[in-house]
CSV table of C-alpha atoms and ligand atoms in Angstrom, one decimal:
chain,number,residue,atom,x,y,z
V,1,MET,CA,40.0,239.2,-219.6
V,2,PRO,CA,40.0,235.5,-220.8
V,3,ARG,CA,42.3,234.8,-223.7
V,4,VAL,CA,41.7,232.3,-226.4
V,5,LEU,CA,43.9,230.8,-229.1
V,6,LEU,CA,42.1,230.3,-232.4
V,7,THR,CA,44.1,228.6,-235.1
V,8,GLY,CA,43.4,227.7,-238.8
V,9,PHE,CA,45.4,226.3,-241.6
V,10,GLY,CA,46.4,227.6,-245.1
V,11,PRO,CA,45.8,225.7,-248.4
V,12,PHE,CA,47.2,222.2,-248.8
V,13,GLY,CA,47.1,219.4,-251.4
V,14,THR,CA,44.6,220.1,-254.1
V,15,HIS,CA,42.7,222.7,-252.0
V,16,GLN,CA,43.4,226.2,-253.4
V,17,GLN,CA,41.8,227.7,-250.4
V,18,ASN,CA,41.2,226.8,-246.8
V,19,PRO,CA,38.1,228.3,-245.2
V,20,THR,CA,39.7,228.0,-241.8
V,21,GLU,CA,42.4,230.6,-242.8
V,22,THR,CA,39.6,233.0,-243.9
V,23,ILE,CA,37.7,232.5,-240.7
V,24,VAL,CA,40.7,233.0,-238.5
V,25,LYS,CA,41.9,236.1,-240.3
V,26,SER,CA,38.5,237.8,-240.3
V,27,PHE,CA,37.6,236.7,-236.7
V,28,PRO,CA,37.2,239.6,-234.2
V,29,SER,CA,40.1,240.1,-231.8
V,30,LEU,CA,37.7,241.0,-229.0
V,31,LEU,CA,34.5,239.0,-228.6
V,32,PRO,CA,31.6,239.4,-226.2
V,33,ILE,CA,30.4,236.0,-225.0
V,34,LYS,CA,27.5,234.9,-222.8
V,35,ASN,CA,27.4,231.9,-220.5
V,36,PRO,CA,25.4,229.3,-222.4
V,37,PHE,CA,24.8,227.3,-219.2
V,38,GLY,CA,23.6,230.1,-217.0
V,39,ARG,CA,24.1,233.7,-216.0
V,40,GLY,CA,27.2,235.8,-216.8
V,41,ALA,CA,28.9,237.4,-219.8
V,42,SER,CA,32.4,238.5,-220.6
V,43,GLU,CA,34.6,240.0,-223.2
V,44,VAL,CA,37.2,237.6,-224.5
V,45,SER,CA,40.5,238.4,-226.3
V,46,ILE,CA,41.2,236.2,-229.3
V,47,GLU,CA,44.8,235.4,-230.4
V,48,LYS,CA,44.6,234.2,-234.0
V,49,HIS,CA,47.2,232.1,-235.8
V,50,VAL,CA,47.3,230.4,-239.2
V,51,LEU,CA,49.4,227.3,-238.8
V,52,SER,CA,51.5,225.8,-241.6
V,53,VAL,CA,50.3,222.5,-242.9
V,54,ASP,CA,53.4,220.6,-241.8
V,55,LYS,CA,55.2,219.3,-238.8
V,56,ARG,CA,56.1,222.8,-237.7
V,57,GLY,CA,52.5,223.9,-237.8
V,58,ALA,CA,51.4,220.7,-235.9
V,59,HIS,CA,53.9,221.4,-233.1
V,60,TRP,CA,53.5,225.2,-232.9
V,61,THR,CA,50.8,225.3,-230.2
V,62,ALA,CA,52.5,222.6,-228.1
V,63,ASP,CA,55.8,224.5,-228.3
V,64,GLU,CA,54.1,227.7,-227.2
V,65,LEU,CA,52.4,225.9,-224.3
V,66,GLU,CA,55.9,225.4,-222.8
V,67,HIS,CA,56.1,229.0,-221.8
V,68,ARG,CA,52.5,230.4,-221.9
V,69,GLU,CA,48.9,229.6,-221.6
V,70,TRP,CA,45.4,230.5,-222.8
V,71,ASP,CA,41.9,230.0,-221.2
V,72,ALA,CA,40.8,227.9,-224.2
V,73,ILE,CA,42.3,226.6,-227.5
V,74,LEU,CA,40.2,226.0,-230.6
V,75,HIS,CA,41.9,224.5,-233.6
V,76,LEU,CA,40.1,224.7,-237.0
V,77,GLY,CA,40.9,222.6,-240.1
V,78,LEU,CA,39.3,221.8,-243.4
V,79,CYS,CA,37.8,218.4,-244.0
V,80,GLY,CA,37.3,218.2,-247.8
V,81,GLU,CA,35.1,215.1,-247.7
V,82,CYS,CA,32.8,216.4,-244.9
V,83,THR,CA,29.4,217.8,-245.5
V,84,VAL,CA,28.7,219.0,-241.9
V,85,PRO,CA,31.1,220.5,-239.3
V,86,ARG,CA,32.7,217.9,-237.0
V,87,ILE,CA,33.8,218.4,-233.4
V,88,GLU,CA,36.7,216.1,-232.9
V,89,LEU,CA,36.6,214.4,-229.5
V,90,ARG,CA,39.7,212.2,-230.0
V,91,ALA,CA,43.3,212.7,-231.3
V,92,GLN,CA,44.6,209.4,-232.7
V,93,ASP,CA,48.1,208.2,-232.0
V,94,ARG,CA,48.6,207.7,-235.7
V,95,LEU,CA,49.9,209.5,-238.8
V,96,ASN,CA,49.3,208.0,-242.2
V,97,MET,CA,49.6,210.7,-244.9
V,98,LYS,CA,47.8,210.0,-248.2
V,99,ILE,CA,49.5,213.1,-249.6
V,100,PRO,CA,52.8,214.9,-248.6
V,101,ASP,CA,52.4,217.9,-246.3
V,102,ASN,CA,53.4,221.4,-247.4
V,103,SER,CA,57.0,220.7,-246.5
V,104,GLY,CA,57.1,217.5,-248.6
V,105,ARG,CA,57.0,215.1,-245.6
V,106,GLN,CA,55.0,212.0,-246.1
V,107,ALA,CA,54.8,209.5,-243.2
V,108,TYR,CA,53.1,206.2,-243.5
V,109,ASP,CA,51.4,204.4,-240.7
V,110,ILE,CA,53.4,205.6,-237.8
V,111,GLU,CA,52.5,206.2,-234.1
V,112,LEU,CA,52.8,209.8,-232.9
V,113,SER,CA,53.8,208.7,-229.4
V,114,GLY,CA,53.1,205.0,-229.0
V,115,LEU,CA,51.1,205.8,-225.8
V,116,GLY,CA,47.6,205.7,-227.3
V,117,ASP,CA,44.9,208.0,-228.5
V,118,LEU,CA,44.1,211.2,-226.5
V,119,ASP,CA,40.5,212.2,-225.8
V,120,THR,CA,39.5,215.8,-225.1
V,121,PRO,CA,38.4,216.4,-221.5
V,122,VAL,CA,35.9,219.0,-222.7
V,123,PRO,CA,32.5,217.6,-221.9
V,124,VAL,CA,31.0,218.2,-225.4
V,125,LYS,CA,28.5,215.5,-224.9
V,126,LYS,CA,26.9,217.7,-222.2
V,127,TRP,CA,26.5,220.6,-224.7
V,128,ASP,CA,23.2,219.3,-226.1
V,129,VAL,CA,24.4,219.8,-229.7
V,130,GLU,CA,21.5,217.6,-230.9
V,131,ASN,CA,19.3,220.6,-230.2
V,132,TRP,CA,21.5,223.3,-231.7
V,133,ASP,CA,20.3,225.0,-234.9
V,134,GLU,CA,23.5,224.1,-236.7
V,135,GLU,CA,23.9,220.5,-237.8
V,136,ILE,CA,27.1,219.1,-236.2
V,137,GLU,CA,28.7,215.7,-235.9
V,138,LEU,CA,30.7,214.5,-232.9
V,139,SER,CA,33.6,212.6,-234.2
V,140,LEU,CA,36.2,210.2,-232.8
V,141,ASP,CA,38.2,210.3,-236.0
V,142,ALA,CA,40.2,213.4,-236.6
V,143,GLY,CA,41.9,211.8,-239.6
V,144,GLU,CA,45.5,210.7,-239.9
V,145,TYR,CA,47.0,213.9,-241.3
V,146,ILE,CA,48.2,217.3,-240.0
V,147,CYS,CA,45.0,218.2,-238.2
V,148,ASN,CA,45.1,215.1,-236.2
V,149,GLU,CA,48.8,215.5,-235.6
V,150,THR,CA,48.2,219.1,-234.3
V,151,TYR,CA,45.4,218.0,-232.0
V,152,PHE,CA,47.5,215.2,-230.7
V,153,ARG,CA,50.5,217.4,-230.0
V,154,THR,CA,48.5,220.0,-228.3
V,155,HIS,CA,46.8,217.5,-226.1
V,156,GLU,CA,50.1,215.9,-225.3
V,157,ALA,CA,51.4,219.3,-224.2
V,158,LEU,CA,48.2,220.1,-222.2
V,159,ASN,CA,48.5,216.9,-220.3
V,160,LYS,CA,51.8,218.2,-218.9
V,161,HIS,CA,50.6,221.7,-218.4
V,162,LYS,CA,50.2,223.3,-215.0
V,163,PHE,CA,46.7,224.6,-215.9
V,164,ALA,CA,43.7,222.7,-217.1
V,165,ILE,CA,43.0,224.4,-220.5
V,166,PRO,CA,40.0,223.3,-222.6
V,167,CYS,CA,41.0,222.4,-226.2
V,168,LEU,CA,38.9,221.2,-229.2
V,169,PHE,CA,39.4,220.7,-232.9
V,170,LEU,CA,36.6,221.7,-235.3
V,171,HIS,CA,36.8,220.2,-238.8
V,172,LEU,CA,34.8,222.3,-241.3
V,173,PRO,CA,33.6,221.4,-244.8
V,174,SER,CA,34.5,223.6,-247.7
V,175,SER,CA,32.8,227.0,-247.8
V,176,ASP,CA,30.4,225.9,-250.6
V,177,LYS,CA,28.9,223.5,-248.1
V,178,VAL,CA,29.0,225.6,-244.9
V,179,SER,CA,29.4,229.4,-245.5
V,180,ILE,CA,32.1,231.3,-243.8
V,181,HIS,CA,29.4,233.3,-242.0
V,182,ASP,CA,27.8,230.1,-240.5
V,183,ALA,CA,31.1,228.6,-239.6
V,184,THR,CA,32.2,231.7,-237.8
V,185,LYS,CA,28.9,231.7,-235.9
V,186,LEU,CA,29.6,228.1,-234.9
V,187,VAL,CA,33.1,229.0,-233.7
V,188,ARG,CA,31.7,231.8,-231.5
V,189,LYS,CA,29.2,229.4,-230.0
V,190,MET,CA,31.8,226.7,-229.3
V,191,LEU,CA,34.1,229.3,-227.6
V,192,ALA,CA,31.3,230.3,-225.3
V,193,HIS,CA,30.7,226.6,-224.4
V,194,MET,CA,34.4,226.1,-223.8
V,195,LEU,CA,34.9,229.1,-221.6
V,196,TYR,CA,32.0,228.4,-219.2
V,197,LYS,CA,31.5,225.2,-217.1
V,198,PRO,CA,28.3,223.2,-217.5
V,199,SER,CA,26.6,221.9,-214.5
V,200,MET,CA,25.1,218.5,-214.7
V,201,GLN,CA,22.6,216.6,-212.6
V,202,VAL,CA,23.2,212.8,-212.7
V,203,ALA,CA,21.3,209.9,-211.2
V,204,ALA,CA,23.3,206.8,-210.3
V,205,GLY,CA,22.0,203.4,-209.3
V,206,MET,CA,23.6,201.1,-206.7
V,207,PHE,CA,22.7,197.4,-207.0
V,208,LEU,CA,23.6,195.5,-203.8
V,209,SER,CA,24.2,191.7,-203.7
V,210,GLU,CA,26.0,189.4,-201.3
V,211,ASN,CA,29.1,190.2,-203.3
V,212,GLY,CA,28.9,193.9,-202.8
V,213,PHE,CA,27.9,196.9,-205.0
V,214,LEU,CA,27.8,196.8,-208.8
V,215,ALA,CA,30.4,198.9,-210.6
V,216,MET,CA,30.6,199.3,-214.3
V,217,ARG,CA,33.5,200.2,-216.6
V,218,ARG,CA,33.0,202.8,-219.3
V,219,GLY,CA,33.3,201.4,-222.9
V,220,GLU,CA,35.9,202.3,-225.6
V,221,ASP,CA,33.9,204.9,-227.4
V,222,GLU,CA,32.6,206.7,-224.3
V,223,PRO,CA,34.1,209.9,-222.8
V,224,LYS,CA,36.5,208.9,-220.0
V,225,SER,CA,36.7,205.4,-221.4
V,226,GLY,CA,38.0,202.7,-219.1
V,227,LYS,CA,37.0,204.5,-215.9
V,228,TRP,CA,34.8,202.8,-213.3
V,229,GLU,CA,31.5,204.2,-212.3
V,230,PHE,CA,27.9,203.4,-211.2
V,231,PRO,CA,25.3,202.8,-213.8
V,232,GLY,CA,23.0,205.8,-214.5
V,233,GLY,CA,23.3,209.1,-216.3
V,234,LYS,CA,22.1,212.6,-217.0
V,235,ILE,CA,18.8,213.9,-215.6
V,236,GLU,CA,17.0,215.6,-218.4
V,237,ALA,CA,15.4,219.0,-217.9
V,238,ASP,CA,11.8,217.6,-217.5
V,239,GLU,CA,12.8,214.5,-215.4
V,240,THR,CA,12.9,213.6,-211.8
V,241,PRO,CA,16.1,211.9,-210.6
V,242,GLU,CA,14.2,208.7,-210.1
V,243,ALA,CA,12.6,208.7,-213.6
V,244,ALA,CA,16.0,209.5,-215.1
V,245,LEU,CA,17.7,206.6,-213.3
V,246,LEU,CA,15.1,204.0,-214.4
V,247,ARG,CA,15.3,205.3,-218.0
V,248,GLU,CA,19.1,205.2,-217.9
V,249,LEU,CA,19.2,201.7,-216.4
V,250,CYS,CA,16.9,200.5,-219.2
V,251,GLU,CA,19.1,202.1,-221.9
V,252,GLU,CA,22.5,201.1,-220.4
V,253,LEU,CA,21.7,197.6,-219.0
V,254,LYS,CA,18.4,196.7,-220.8
V,255,ILE,CA,16.6,196.0,-217.5
V,256,GLU,CA,13.7,197.3,-215.6
V,257,ALA,CA,14.7,198.3,-212.1
V,258,ARG,CA,13.0,199.4,-208.9
V,259,ILE,CA,14.2,202.1,-206.5
V,260,ILE,CA,14.5,201.0,-202.9
V,261,LYS,CA,15.7,204.3,-201.4
V,262,LYS,CA,17.7,207.4,-201.9
V,263,LEU,CA,21.2,207.2,-200.5
V,264,GLY,CA,22.3,210.8,-200.9
V,265,VAL,CA,23.5,213.6,-203.1
V,266,TRP,CA,27.1,214.1,-203.9
V,267,GLN,CA,28.7,217.2,-205.6
V,268,HIS,CA,32.0,217.2,-207.6
V,269,THR,CA,33.7,219.9,-209.6
V,270,TYR,CA,35.9,218.7,-212.5
V,271,PRO,CA,38.2,221.2,-214.3
V,272,PHE,CA,35.5,221.5,-217.0
V,273,LEU,CA,32.3,220.3,-215.5
V,274,HIS,CA,30.3,220.5,-212.2
V,275,VAL,CA,28.3,217.4,-211.4
V,276,GLU,CA,25.6,216.7,-208.8
V,277,ILE,CA,25.0,213.0,-208.3
V,278,HIS,CA,21.8,211.6,-206.9
V,279,GLY,CA,22.5,208.1,-205.7
V,280,PHE,CA,19.8,205.4,-205.2
V,281,LEU,CA,19.8,201.9,-203.9
V,282,VAL,CA,18.1,199.8,-206.6
V,283,GLU,CA,17.1,196.3,-207.4
V,284,SER,CA,15.9,194.3,-210.4
V,285,SER,CA,14.3,190.9,-211.0
V,286,GLN,CA,15.7,191.0,-214.6
V,287,PHE,CA,19.3,191.1,-213.4
V,288,GLU,CA,20.2,187.8,-215.2
V,289,ASP,CA,19.1,189.3,-218.6
V,290,MET,CA,21.4,192.3,-218.3
V,291,GLN,CA,23.1,193.5,-221.5
V,292,LEU,CA,25.8,196.1,-221.5
V,293,THR,CA,25.2,198.8,-224.2
V,294,VAL,CA,27.7,201.4,-223.1
V,295,HIS,CA,30.0,199.6,-220.7
V,296,SER,CA,32.7,197.0,-221.3
V,297,GLU,CA,32.8,195.3,-218.0
V,298,MET,CA,31.1,194.9,-214.6
V,299,LYS,CA,32.4,194.0,-211.1
V,300,TRP,CA,31.0,193.6,-207.6
V,301,ILE,CA,32.9,195.9,-205.2
V,302,SER,CA,33.1,195.0,-201.5
V,303,SER,CA,36.5,195.8,-200.1
V,304,GLN,CA,38.8,198.8,-199.6
V,305,GLU,CA,41.0,197.4,-202.4
V,306,ASP,CA,38.2,198.2,-204.8
V,307,LEU,CA,39.0,201.9,-204.2
V,308,ASP,CA,42.1,201.3,-206.2
V,309,LEU,CA,40.1,200.8,-209.4
V,310,ASP,CA,40.4,203.7,-211.8
V,311,TRP,CA,37.2,205.4,-210.7
V,312,LEU,CA,35.6,208.5,-212.1
V,313,GLU,CA,36.8,211.1,-209.7
V,314,ALA,CA,33.2,212.2,-208.8
V,315,ASP,CA,32.4,208.6,-207.7
V,316,ILE,CA,35.2,208.1,-205.2
V,317,PRO,CA,33.4,209.7,-202.2
V,318,ILE,CA,30.4,207.6,-203.0
V,319,VAL,CA,32.5,204.4,-203.2
V,320,LYS,CA,34.1,205.3,-199.8
V,321,HIS,CA,30.6,205.9,-198.4
V,322,LEU,CA,29.3,202.5,-199.7
V,323,LEU,CA,32.2,200.5,-198.4
V,324,LYS,CA,31.9,202.1,-195.0
V,325,ILE,CA,28.2,201.5,-194.5
V,326,ASN,CA,26.6,198.1,-193.8
V,327,TYR,CA,23.4,197.6,-195.8
C,401,PCA,N1,43.0,220.0,-242.9
C,401,PCA,C1,44.0,219.0,-243.0
C,401,PCA,C2,45.3,219.6,-242.6
C,401,PCA,C3,45.0,221.1,-242.7
C,401,PCA,C4,43.6,221.2,-242.8
C,401,PCA,O1,43.0,222.3,-242.8
C,401,PCA,C5,43.6,217.8,-242.1
C,401,PCA,O2,42.4,217.5,-241.9
C,401,PCA,O3,44.5,217.1,-241.6
């Protein structure tokens, strides 16, 4: 049976209560869940833990991960200023405490590791949260206090762990803004999405010039930022791969393009996501007017050395294929 770790925090600062403590304590120990991405259902066992609002609490999960594992980890914390729940996608390499923690520690403007922020590998952007009944924000700012520290330490430990374990942080507003009942429902929904793997259809465009194929680098605020890929994106439910590609090229590069031919379909399974990539050879007369809206850089790739770029894993077989074939 899959096992999940669900954590919350106790009161801190001026907060007499922390809804995340109430949620964790009243959460069932056995939970039936259904695959939100397809068929299948399972019973899940939930290990519940209320963390102390201090360094010990922030390190607890990371320390436990040295000798054990779970199938998913979901941390909950209170965000006093928030009005809607926030799924945190990034743990910042920073601690800057406006108030002391529950052990009296107050650190100002320090780095947690000095090695940079850590992004969750869980593909939350593929969950379609815009269409959920609950209002939710996706956030890249988990704060600079104990919640962020906890998220950072857990991800640091997960990056060294032998298993790929999905982990997220959910910041909840106080219970007068979002009831314990609604927040608990949201936690259940998130766990179901974390325990099953979404499958995604993607359309990718390959522009060819005398300098090779066009590769793009993902921008700062994108998941897997800094990785190289081909322009394109998700095929929506009611779209053909071709229509999706032309729409994505318009959104990402601000150009109208034309499809020359289909190059193939490639499959790849990441630890938390399965992707099927439909690749097309494309051209555009508006190439000169290109504006990058989600990427930070572009590059023409033509030689085996270009395989050394930090590619999205799923794209590597495509790059190998393109460099081998003479168009
Ligand atoms: N919220 C605080 C710490 C504990 C909690 O529930 C935070 O956002 O850092």
